[in-house]
Coordinates of C-alpha atoms in Angstrom, one line a residue:
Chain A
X1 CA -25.4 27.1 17.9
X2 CA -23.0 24.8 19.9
X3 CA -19.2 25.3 19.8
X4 CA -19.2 21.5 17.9
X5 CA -21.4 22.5 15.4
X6 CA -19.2 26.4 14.9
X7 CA -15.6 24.4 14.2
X8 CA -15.3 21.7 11.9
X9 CA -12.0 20.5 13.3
X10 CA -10.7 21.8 16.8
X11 CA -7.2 20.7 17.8
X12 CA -5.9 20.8 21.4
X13 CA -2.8 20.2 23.2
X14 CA -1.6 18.1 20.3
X15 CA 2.0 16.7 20.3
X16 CA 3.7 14.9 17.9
X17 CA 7.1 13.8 17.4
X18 CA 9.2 11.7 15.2
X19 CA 11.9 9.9 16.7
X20 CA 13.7 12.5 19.0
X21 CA 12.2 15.3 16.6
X22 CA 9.3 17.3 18.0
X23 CA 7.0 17.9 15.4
X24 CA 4.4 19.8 16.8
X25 CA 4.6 20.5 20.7
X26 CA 1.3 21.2 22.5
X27 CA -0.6 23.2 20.1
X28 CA -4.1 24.4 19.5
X29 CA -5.7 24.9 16.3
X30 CA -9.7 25.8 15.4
X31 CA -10.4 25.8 11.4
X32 CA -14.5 27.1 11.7
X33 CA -17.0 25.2 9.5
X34 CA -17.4 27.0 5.8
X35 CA -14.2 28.8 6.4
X36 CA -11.1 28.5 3.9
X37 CA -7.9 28.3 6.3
X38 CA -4.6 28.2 5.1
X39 CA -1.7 26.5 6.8
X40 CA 1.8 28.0 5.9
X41 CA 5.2 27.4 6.8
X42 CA 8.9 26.5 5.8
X43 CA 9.2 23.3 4.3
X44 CA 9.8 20.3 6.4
X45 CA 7.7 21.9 9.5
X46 CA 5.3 19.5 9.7
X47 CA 2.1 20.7 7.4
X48 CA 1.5 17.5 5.8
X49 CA 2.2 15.7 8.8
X50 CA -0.7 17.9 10.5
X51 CA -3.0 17.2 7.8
X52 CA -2.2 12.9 7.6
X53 CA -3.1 13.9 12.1
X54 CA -7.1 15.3 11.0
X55 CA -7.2 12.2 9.1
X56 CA -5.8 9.8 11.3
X57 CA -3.8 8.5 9.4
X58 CA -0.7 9.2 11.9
X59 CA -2.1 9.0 15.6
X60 CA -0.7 11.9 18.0
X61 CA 1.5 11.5 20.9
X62 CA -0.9 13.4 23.1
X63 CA -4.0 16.0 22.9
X64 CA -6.8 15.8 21.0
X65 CA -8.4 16.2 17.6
X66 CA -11.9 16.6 17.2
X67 CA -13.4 16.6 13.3
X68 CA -17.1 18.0 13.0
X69 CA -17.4 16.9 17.0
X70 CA -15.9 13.3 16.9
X71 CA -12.6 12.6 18.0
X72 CA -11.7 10.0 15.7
X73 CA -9.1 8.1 18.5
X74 CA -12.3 7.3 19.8
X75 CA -13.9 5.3 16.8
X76 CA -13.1 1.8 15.8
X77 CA -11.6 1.2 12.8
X78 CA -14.6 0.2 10.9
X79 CA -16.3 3.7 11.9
X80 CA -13.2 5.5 11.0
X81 CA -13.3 4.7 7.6
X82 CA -16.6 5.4 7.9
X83 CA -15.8 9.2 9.5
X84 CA -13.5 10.1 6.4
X85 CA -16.1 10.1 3.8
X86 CA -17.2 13.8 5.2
X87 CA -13.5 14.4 4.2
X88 CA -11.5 15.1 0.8
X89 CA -7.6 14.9 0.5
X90 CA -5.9 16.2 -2.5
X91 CA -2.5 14.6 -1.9
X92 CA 1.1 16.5 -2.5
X93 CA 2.1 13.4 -5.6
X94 CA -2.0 13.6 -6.7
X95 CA -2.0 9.6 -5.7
X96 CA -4.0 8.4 -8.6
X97 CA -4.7 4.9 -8.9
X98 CA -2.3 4.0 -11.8
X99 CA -4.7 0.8 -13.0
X100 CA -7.6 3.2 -13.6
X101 CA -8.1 5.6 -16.2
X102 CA -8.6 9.4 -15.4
X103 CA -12.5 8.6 -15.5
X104 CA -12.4 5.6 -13.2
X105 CA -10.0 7.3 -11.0
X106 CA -12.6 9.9 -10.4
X107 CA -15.8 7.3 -10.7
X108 CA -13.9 5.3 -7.9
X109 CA -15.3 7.0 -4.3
X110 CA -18.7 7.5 -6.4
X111 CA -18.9 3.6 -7.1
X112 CA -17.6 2.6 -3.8
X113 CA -19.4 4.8 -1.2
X114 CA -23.1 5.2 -3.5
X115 CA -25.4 2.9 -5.6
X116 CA -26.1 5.5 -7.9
X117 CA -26.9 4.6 -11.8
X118 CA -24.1 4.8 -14.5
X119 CA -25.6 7.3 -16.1
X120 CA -25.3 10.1 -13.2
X121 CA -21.7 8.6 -12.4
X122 CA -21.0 9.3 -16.1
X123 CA -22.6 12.9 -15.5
X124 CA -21.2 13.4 -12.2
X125 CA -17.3 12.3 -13.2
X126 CA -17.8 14.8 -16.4
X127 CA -18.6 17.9 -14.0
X128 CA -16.3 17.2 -12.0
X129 CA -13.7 16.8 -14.6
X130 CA -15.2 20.2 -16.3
X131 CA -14.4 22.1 -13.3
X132 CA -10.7 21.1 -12.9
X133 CA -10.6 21.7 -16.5
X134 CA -9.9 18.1 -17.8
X135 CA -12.8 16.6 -19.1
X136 CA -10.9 15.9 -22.4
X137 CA -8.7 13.6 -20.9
X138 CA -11.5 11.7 -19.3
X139 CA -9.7 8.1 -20.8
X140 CA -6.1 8.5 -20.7
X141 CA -4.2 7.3 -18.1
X142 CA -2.6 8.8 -14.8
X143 CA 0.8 8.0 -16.6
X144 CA -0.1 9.9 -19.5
X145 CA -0.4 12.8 -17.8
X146 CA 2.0 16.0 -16.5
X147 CA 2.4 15.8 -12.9
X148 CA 0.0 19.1 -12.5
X149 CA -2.8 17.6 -14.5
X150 CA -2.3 14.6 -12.4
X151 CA -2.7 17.1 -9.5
X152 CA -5.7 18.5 -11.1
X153 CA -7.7 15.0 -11.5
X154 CA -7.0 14.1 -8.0
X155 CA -8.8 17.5 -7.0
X156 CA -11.6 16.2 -9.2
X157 CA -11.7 12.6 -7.2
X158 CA -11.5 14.1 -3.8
X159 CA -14.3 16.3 -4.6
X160 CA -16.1 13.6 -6.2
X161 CA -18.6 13.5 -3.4
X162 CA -19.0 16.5 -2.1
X163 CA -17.1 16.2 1.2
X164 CA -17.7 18.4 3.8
X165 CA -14.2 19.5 4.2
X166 CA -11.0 19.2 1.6
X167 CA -7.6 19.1 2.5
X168 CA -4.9 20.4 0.0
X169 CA -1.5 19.7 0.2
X170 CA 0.5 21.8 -1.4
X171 CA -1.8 22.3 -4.3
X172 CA -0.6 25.1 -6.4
X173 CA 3.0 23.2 -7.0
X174 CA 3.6 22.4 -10.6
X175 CA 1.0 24.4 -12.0
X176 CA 1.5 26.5 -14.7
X177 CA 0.2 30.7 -13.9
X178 CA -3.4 29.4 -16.3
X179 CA -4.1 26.5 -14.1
X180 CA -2.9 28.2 -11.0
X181 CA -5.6 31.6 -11.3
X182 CA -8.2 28.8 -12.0
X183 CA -7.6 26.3 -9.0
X184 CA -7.2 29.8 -6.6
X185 CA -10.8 30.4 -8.2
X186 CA -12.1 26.9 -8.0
X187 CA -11.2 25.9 -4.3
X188 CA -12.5 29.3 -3.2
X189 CA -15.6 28.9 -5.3
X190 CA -16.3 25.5 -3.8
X191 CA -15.9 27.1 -0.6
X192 CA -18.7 29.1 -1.4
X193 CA -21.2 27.6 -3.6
X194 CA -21.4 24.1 -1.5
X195 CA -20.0 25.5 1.8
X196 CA -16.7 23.3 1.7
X197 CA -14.8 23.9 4.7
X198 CA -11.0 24.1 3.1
X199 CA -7.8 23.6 4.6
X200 CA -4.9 24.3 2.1
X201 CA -1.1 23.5 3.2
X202 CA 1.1 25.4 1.3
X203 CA 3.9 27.5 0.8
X204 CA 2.8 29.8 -2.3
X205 CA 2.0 32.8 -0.2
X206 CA 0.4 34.9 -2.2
X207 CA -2.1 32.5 -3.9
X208 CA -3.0 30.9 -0.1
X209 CA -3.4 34.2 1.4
X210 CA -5.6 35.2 -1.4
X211 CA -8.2 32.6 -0.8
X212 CA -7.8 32.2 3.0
X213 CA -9.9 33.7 5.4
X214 CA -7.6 32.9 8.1
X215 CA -4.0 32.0 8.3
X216 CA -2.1 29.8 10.7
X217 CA 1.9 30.3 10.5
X218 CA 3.6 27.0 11.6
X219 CA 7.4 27.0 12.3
X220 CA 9.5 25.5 15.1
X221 CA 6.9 22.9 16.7
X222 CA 4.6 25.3 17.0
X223 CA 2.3 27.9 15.8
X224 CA 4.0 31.2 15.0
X225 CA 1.5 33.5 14.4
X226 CA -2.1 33.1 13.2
X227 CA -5.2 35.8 12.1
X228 CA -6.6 37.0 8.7
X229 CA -4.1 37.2 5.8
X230 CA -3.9 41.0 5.9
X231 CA -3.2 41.1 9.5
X232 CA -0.6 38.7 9.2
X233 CA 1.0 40.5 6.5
X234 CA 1.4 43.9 8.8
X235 CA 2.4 41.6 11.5
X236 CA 5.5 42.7 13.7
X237 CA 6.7 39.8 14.8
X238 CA 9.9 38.6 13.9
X239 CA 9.6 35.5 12.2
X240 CA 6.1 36.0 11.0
X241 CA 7.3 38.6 9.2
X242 CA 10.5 36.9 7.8
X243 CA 7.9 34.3 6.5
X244 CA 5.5 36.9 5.0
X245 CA 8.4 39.0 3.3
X246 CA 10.0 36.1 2.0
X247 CA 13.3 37.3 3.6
X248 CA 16.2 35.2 3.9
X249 CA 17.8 36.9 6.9
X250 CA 16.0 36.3 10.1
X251 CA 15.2 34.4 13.1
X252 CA 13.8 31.3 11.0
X253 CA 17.1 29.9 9.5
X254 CA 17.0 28.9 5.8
X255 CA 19.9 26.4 6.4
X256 CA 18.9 23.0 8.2
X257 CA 20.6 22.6 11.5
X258 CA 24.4 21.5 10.7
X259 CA 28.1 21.6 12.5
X260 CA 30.0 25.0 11.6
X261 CA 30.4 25.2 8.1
X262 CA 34.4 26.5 8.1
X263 CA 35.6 23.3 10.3
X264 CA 33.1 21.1 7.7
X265 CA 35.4 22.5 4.8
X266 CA 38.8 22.7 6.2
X267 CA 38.4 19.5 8.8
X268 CA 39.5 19.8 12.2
X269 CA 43.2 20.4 12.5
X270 CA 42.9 23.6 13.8
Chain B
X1 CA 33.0 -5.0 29.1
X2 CA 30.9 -1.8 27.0
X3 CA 31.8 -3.9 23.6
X4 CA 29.8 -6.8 24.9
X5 CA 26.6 -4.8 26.4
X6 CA 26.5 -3.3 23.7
X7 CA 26.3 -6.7 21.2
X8 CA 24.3 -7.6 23.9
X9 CA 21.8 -4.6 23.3
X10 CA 22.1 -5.2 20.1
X11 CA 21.4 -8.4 19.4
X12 CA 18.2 -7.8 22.0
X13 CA 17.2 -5.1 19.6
X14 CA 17.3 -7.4 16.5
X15 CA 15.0 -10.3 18.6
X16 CA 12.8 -7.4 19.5
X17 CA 12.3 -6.0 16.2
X18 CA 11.8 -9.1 14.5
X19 CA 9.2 -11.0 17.6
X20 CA 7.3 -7.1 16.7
X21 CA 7.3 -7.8 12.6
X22 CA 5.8 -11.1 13.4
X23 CA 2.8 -10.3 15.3
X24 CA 2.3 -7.1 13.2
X25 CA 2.1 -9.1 10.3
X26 CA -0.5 -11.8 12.2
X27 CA -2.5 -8.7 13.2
X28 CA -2.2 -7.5 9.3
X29 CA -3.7 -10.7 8.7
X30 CA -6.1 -11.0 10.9
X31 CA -7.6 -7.8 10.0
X32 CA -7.2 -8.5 6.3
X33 CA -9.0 -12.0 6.2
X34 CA -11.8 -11.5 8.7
X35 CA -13.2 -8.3 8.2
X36 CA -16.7 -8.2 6.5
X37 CA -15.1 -7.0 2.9
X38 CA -18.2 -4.6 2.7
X39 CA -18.3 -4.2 -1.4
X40 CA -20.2 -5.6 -4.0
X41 CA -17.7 -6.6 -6.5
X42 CA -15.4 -8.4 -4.6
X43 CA -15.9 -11.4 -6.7
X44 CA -15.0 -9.4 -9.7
X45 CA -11.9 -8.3 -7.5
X46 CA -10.9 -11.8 -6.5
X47 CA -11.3 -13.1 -10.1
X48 CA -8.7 -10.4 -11.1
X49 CA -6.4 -11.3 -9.0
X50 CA -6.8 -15.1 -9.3
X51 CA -5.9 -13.9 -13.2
X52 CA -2.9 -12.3 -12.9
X53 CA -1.4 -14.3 -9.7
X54 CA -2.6 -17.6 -10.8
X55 CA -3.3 -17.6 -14.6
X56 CA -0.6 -15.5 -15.7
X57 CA 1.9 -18.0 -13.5
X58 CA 0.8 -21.0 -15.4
X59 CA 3.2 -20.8 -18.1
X60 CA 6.4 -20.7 -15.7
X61 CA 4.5 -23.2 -13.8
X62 CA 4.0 -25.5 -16.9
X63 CA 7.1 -25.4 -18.8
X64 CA 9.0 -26.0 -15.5
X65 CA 6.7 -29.3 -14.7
X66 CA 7.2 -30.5 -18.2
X67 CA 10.9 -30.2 -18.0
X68 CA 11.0 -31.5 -14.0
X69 CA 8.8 -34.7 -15.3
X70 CA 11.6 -35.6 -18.7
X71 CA 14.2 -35.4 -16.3
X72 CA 13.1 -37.4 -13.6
X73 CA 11.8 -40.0 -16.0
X74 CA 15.6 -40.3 -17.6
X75 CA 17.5 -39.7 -14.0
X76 CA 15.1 -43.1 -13.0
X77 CA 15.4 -45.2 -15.9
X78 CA 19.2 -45.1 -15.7
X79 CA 18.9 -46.1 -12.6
X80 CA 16.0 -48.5 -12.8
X81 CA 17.0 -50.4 -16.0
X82 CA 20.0 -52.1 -14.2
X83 CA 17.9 -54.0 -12.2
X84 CA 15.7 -54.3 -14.7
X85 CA 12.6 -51.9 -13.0
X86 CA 12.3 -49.7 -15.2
X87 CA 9.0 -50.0 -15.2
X88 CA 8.6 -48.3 -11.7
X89 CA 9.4 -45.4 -13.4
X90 CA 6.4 -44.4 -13.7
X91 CA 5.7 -44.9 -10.0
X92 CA 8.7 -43.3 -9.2
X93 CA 8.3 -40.3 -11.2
X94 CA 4.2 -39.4 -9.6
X95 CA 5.3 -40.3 -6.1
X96 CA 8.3 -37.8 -6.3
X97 CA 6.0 -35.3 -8.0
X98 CA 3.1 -35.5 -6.1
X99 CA 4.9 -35.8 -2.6
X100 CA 7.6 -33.1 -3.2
X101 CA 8.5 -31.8 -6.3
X102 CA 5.2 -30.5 -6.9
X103 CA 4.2 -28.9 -3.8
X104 CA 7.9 -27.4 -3.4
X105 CA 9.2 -26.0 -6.7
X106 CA 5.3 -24.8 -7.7
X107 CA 5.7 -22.9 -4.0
X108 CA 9.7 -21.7 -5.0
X109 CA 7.9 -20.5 -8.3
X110 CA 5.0 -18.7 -7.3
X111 CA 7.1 -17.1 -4.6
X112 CA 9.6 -15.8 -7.6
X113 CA 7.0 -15.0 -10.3
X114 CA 3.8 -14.2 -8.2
X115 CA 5.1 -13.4 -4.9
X116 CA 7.9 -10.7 -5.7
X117 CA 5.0 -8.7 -8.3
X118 CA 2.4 -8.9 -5.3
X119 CA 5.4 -6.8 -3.1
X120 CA 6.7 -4.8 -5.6
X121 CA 3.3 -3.5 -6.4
X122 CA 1.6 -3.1 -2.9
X123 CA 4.9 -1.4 -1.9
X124 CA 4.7 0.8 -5.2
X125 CA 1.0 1.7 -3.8
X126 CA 2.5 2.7 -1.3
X127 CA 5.4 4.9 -2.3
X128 CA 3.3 6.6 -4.4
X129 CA 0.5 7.5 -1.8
X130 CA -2.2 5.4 -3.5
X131 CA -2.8 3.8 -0.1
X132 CA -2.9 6.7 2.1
X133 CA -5.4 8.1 -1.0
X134 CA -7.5 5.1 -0.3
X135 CA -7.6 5.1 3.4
X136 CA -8.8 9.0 3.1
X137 CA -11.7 8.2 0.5
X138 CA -12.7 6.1 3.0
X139 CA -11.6 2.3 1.7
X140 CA -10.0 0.0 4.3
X141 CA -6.4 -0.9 1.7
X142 CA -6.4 -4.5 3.8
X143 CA -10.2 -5.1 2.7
X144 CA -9.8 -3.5 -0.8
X145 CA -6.4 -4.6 -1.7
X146 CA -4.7 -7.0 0.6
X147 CA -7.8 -9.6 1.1
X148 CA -8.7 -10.4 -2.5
X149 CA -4.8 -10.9 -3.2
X150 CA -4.2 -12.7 -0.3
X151 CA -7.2 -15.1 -0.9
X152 CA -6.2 -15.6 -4.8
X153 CA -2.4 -17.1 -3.6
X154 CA -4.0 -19.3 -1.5
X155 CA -6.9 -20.5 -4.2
X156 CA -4.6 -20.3 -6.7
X157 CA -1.1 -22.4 -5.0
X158 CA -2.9 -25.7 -4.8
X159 CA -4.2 -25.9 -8.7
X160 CA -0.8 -24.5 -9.6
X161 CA 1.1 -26.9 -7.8
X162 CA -1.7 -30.0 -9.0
X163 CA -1.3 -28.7 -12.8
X164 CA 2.6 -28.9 -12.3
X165 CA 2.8 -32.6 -11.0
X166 CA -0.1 -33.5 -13.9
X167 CA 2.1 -32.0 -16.7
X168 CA 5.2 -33.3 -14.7
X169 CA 3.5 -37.2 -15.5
X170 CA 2.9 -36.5 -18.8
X171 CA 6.7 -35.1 -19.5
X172 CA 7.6 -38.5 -17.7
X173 CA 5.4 -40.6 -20.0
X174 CA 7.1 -38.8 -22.9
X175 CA 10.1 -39.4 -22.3
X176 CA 9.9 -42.8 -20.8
X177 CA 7.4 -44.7 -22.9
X178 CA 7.8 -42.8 -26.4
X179 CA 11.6 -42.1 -26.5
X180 CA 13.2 -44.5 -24.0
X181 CA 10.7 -47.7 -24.5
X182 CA 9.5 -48.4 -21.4
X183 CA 6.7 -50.9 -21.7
X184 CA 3.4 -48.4 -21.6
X185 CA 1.1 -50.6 -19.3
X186 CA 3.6 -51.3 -16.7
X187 CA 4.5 -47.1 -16.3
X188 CA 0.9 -46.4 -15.9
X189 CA 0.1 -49.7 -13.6
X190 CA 3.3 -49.2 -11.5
X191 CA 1.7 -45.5 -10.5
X192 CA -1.9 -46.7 -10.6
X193 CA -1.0 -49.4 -7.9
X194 CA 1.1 -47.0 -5.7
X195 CA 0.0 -43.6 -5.6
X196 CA -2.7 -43.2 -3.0
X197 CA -5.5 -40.5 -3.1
X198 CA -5.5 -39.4 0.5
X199 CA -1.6 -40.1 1.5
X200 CA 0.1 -39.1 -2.0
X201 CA -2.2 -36.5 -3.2
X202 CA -4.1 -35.1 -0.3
X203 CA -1.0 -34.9 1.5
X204 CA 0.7 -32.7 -1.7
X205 CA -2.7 -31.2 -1.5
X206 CA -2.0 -29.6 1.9
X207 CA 1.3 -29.3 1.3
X208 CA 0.7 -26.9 -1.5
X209 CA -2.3 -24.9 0.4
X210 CA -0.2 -24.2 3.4
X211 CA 2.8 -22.9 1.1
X212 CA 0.3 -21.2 -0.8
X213 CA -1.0 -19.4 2.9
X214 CA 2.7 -18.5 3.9
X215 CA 4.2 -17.3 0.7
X216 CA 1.1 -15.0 -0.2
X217 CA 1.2 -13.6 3.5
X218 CA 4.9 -12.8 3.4
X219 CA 4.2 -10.9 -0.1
X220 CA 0.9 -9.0 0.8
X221 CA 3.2 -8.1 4.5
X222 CA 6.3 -7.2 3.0
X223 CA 4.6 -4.9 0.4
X224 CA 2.3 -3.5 2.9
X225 CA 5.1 -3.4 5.6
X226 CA 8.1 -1.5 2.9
X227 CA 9.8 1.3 3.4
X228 CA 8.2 4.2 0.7
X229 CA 11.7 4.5 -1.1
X230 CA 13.0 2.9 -4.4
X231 CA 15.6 1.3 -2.2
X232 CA 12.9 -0.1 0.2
X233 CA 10.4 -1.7 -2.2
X234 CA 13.4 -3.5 -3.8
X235 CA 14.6 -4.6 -0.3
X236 CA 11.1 -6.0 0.6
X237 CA 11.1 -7.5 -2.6
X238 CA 14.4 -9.2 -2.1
X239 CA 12.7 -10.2 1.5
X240 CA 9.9 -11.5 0.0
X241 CA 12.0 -14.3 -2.5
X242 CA 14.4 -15.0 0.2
X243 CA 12.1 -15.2 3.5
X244 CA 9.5 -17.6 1.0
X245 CA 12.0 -20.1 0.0
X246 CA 13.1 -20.6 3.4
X247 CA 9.5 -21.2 4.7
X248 CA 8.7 -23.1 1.7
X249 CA 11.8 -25.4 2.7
X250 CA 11.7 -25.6 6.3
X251 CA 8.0 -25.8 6.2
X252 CA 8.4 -29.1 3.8
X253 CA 10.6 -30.8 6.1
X254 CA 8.2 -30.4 9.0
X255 CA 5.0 -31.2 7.1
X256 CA 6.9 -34.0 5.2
X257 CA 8.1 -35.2 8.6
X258 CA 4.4 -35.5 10.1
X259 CA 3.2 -37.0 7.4
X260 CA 5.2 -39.5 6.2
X261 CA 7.9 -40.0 9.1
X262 CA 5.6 -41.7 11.4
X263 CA 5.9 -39.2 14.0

């Protein structure tokens, strides 16, 4: 079996930046085909940023991405649309389509990308919806619903077709602990009963690390620290361990980069 | 000597952002209007759209033309009836209509009642991800969502504006041959003798089409082009109303200046 054909997505070199803000600076990062792989991090390091970089929906200041052996700064724009089908995003707001009901939201890739018959679409929304747990509110509308069930029916649209790969971002936020156990169970078992390759940005570590079969630790532009979840938990380095202990005293700082916080209070007279 | 430079700099920066917006938004375009849409229901799409940017404008668009047409046919017979015209009222009141009024204030109009909406809600899809959602199922947003909007302004501009100056006529011959007196067959000869299909309407025609093009590509741009904040759908918004009327205007003079100013 060729390398291609082992790694569903293989990043190198890549760099990104925003404005004078490095994002991500020259880093590598493999997620292997069938494999659940969790990306974790403080918040605002870039995990949704690296996840809108698979799609191509941001385009990186240098190195390469490669998704199931096509790097997609290669294709035209017609064939990139074309490229995403083999992928699923569940985004961090859900991103329904506010004019559609919760069944048509979930109809809407089967309608567009297929010529299948109503009758299977019917069949196919309704398992989809059963898994997630919302088949019930197959004809209210996104506005109807809590921002986690809103969540939830997303998952059921971006698994509508059976992509080969799913990106999650940040999917465990505003779930309550019911809904939580059963999305841990559901994007593990879709992992394993149709061989989804799964990529899950988040920060709830002990719900990613579950699931994952590998971890990548992202902080400062780069990656931290990476391997399974057990080895990163017994990990010695410094700031992987911060992260993993969910200490706030370390080398990652809690507090975003500012001037000296005595001269911010009492100005600058002395 | 820095002071300057830097207005200097500054004022460089401003001509290069906005010369970037412009071909960005011909680009948008481009890509927008002649890709191969690639679905089977864009008909059902475009009639949508035509609905709410065209038939759900027609009540503003009416009401305005009836009102526009009384008071041009009283503004004119005060005028006319002290050299004792006032039967050109009628011609008056179509040739004003058909030449200006309707084109102009049907394109002011659709750029507050249809053009603002069409911002405010592609800006909205795009605050709330609903683009980036598309793009990742695989949908090209310009095919799926800017295209049939785009093409409904400019179908539905040039009825709007028509339907405006015909109710506009008909709130003239109210007022001028049922309330003021004006001697019917001389209203309706006066305009049948001097409005001409290809110079009065077909000119209006165009008019109305090319406002219809540059108000709906400012509101498909702006919406597409806003910042994914409250603050920056409301600004593109803003942009939308304010950079329409100006085209609308300035674009009347020009057209109105080929067409009738023997250039």
């Amino acid at each position: 079996m060729s390398e291609a054909s082992e790694n569903f997505i293989e990043i190198r070199g890549l760099s990104f930046s925003r404005g004078n803000r490095a994002i991500f600076d020259n880093i590598d990062l493999t997620i292997p085909r069938g494999k659940v792989v969790g990306i974790m991090g403080p918040s605002g390091t870039g995990k949704t940023t690296l996840l809108r970089l698979i799609g191509r929906q941001l385009r990186a200041d240098a190195g390469s991405i490669y998704v199931d052996g096509q790097n997609l700064d290669d294709l035209s724009r017609e064939e990139l649309f074309k490229a995403r089908r083999k992928m699923g995003m569940l985004f961090q707001s859900g991103a329904l389509f506010t004019d559609l009901s919760v069944f048509e939201n979930v109809a809407f890739p089967i309608r567009i990308h297929t010529k299948l018959p109503e009758a299977m679409i019917r069949d196919i929304v309704f398992m989809k919806l059963e898994a997630v747990g919302l088949r019930g509110a197959w004809s209210l509308m996104p506005a109807e619903l809590s921002g986690g069930m809103n969540r939830r029916v997303a998952l059921a649209r971006a698994i509508a077709l059976d992509p080969a790969m799913v990106m999650y971002d940040e999917p465990f936020v505003g779930q309550d602990p019911i809904a939580m156990g059963v999305l841990v169970k559901l994007i593990r078992m879709l992992n394993e009963s149709l061989g989804i390759t799964s990529v899950v940005v988040s920060h709830d570590l002990h719900e990613t690390a579950s699931i994952s079969d590998y971890l990548y630790l992202i902080a400062d532009a780069g990656i931290i620290g990476q391997g399974a979840p057990d080895d990163l938990m017994n990990s010695t380095e410094p700031r992987v361990k911060q992260f993993m202990n969910g200490l706030s005293d370390g080398p990652v700082p809690f507090h975003y980069p500012a001037e000296d916080y005595r001269s911010a209070l009492l100005g600058q007279e002395n | 000597m820095t002071g300057l430079s830097e207005r200097l700099a500054q004022l460089g920066r401003f001509g290069l952002e906005h010369v970037q917006s412009i071909g960005r938004s011909g680009v948008f375009l481009f890509l927008a209007i002649f890709s191969r849409a690639g679905f089977s229901n864009r008909f059902s799409l475009l009639t949508h759209q035509l609905y709410s940017i065209g038939v759900l404008s027609l009540l503003i668009v009416i009401m305005s033309g009836l009102f526009i047409g009384m008071v041009l046919a009283l503004q004119g017979y005060n005028i006319l009836i002290r050299y004792g015209s006032e039967g050109a009222v009628g011609q008056m009141v179509a040739l004003s209509l058909l030449r200006e009024m309707g084109p102009v204030v049907t394109g002011l109009l659709f750029a507050g009642r249809a053009g603002s909406a069409l911002t405010a809600e592609i800006g909205l899809m795009k605050t709330t991800e609903q683009l980036s959602s598309l793009e990742m199922i695989g949908v090209d947003p310009l095919k799926r969502i800017i295209a049939p909007r785009f093409w409904a302004g400019v179908i539905a501009m040039p009825l709007l504006a028509a339907i405006f100056s015909l109710v506009g006529i008909l709130g003239a011959a109210m007022v001028g041959i049922d309330w003021l007196g004006i001697y019917e067959g001389s209203f309706w000869s006066s305009m049948q003798s001097s409005v001409r299909l290809v110079n009065d309407i077909g000119n209006g025609m165009i008019k109305s089409l090319v406002f219809g093009f540059v108000v709906t590509w400012i509101s498909v741009y702006q919406g597409y082009d806003a910042v994914p904040t409250s603050e920056g759908v409301s600004r593109a918004t803003t942009r939308t109303v304010v950079y329409s009327s100006m085209a609308i205007l300035g674009l009347d003079f020009i057209l109105t200046a080929v067409m009738f100013g023997d250039l």
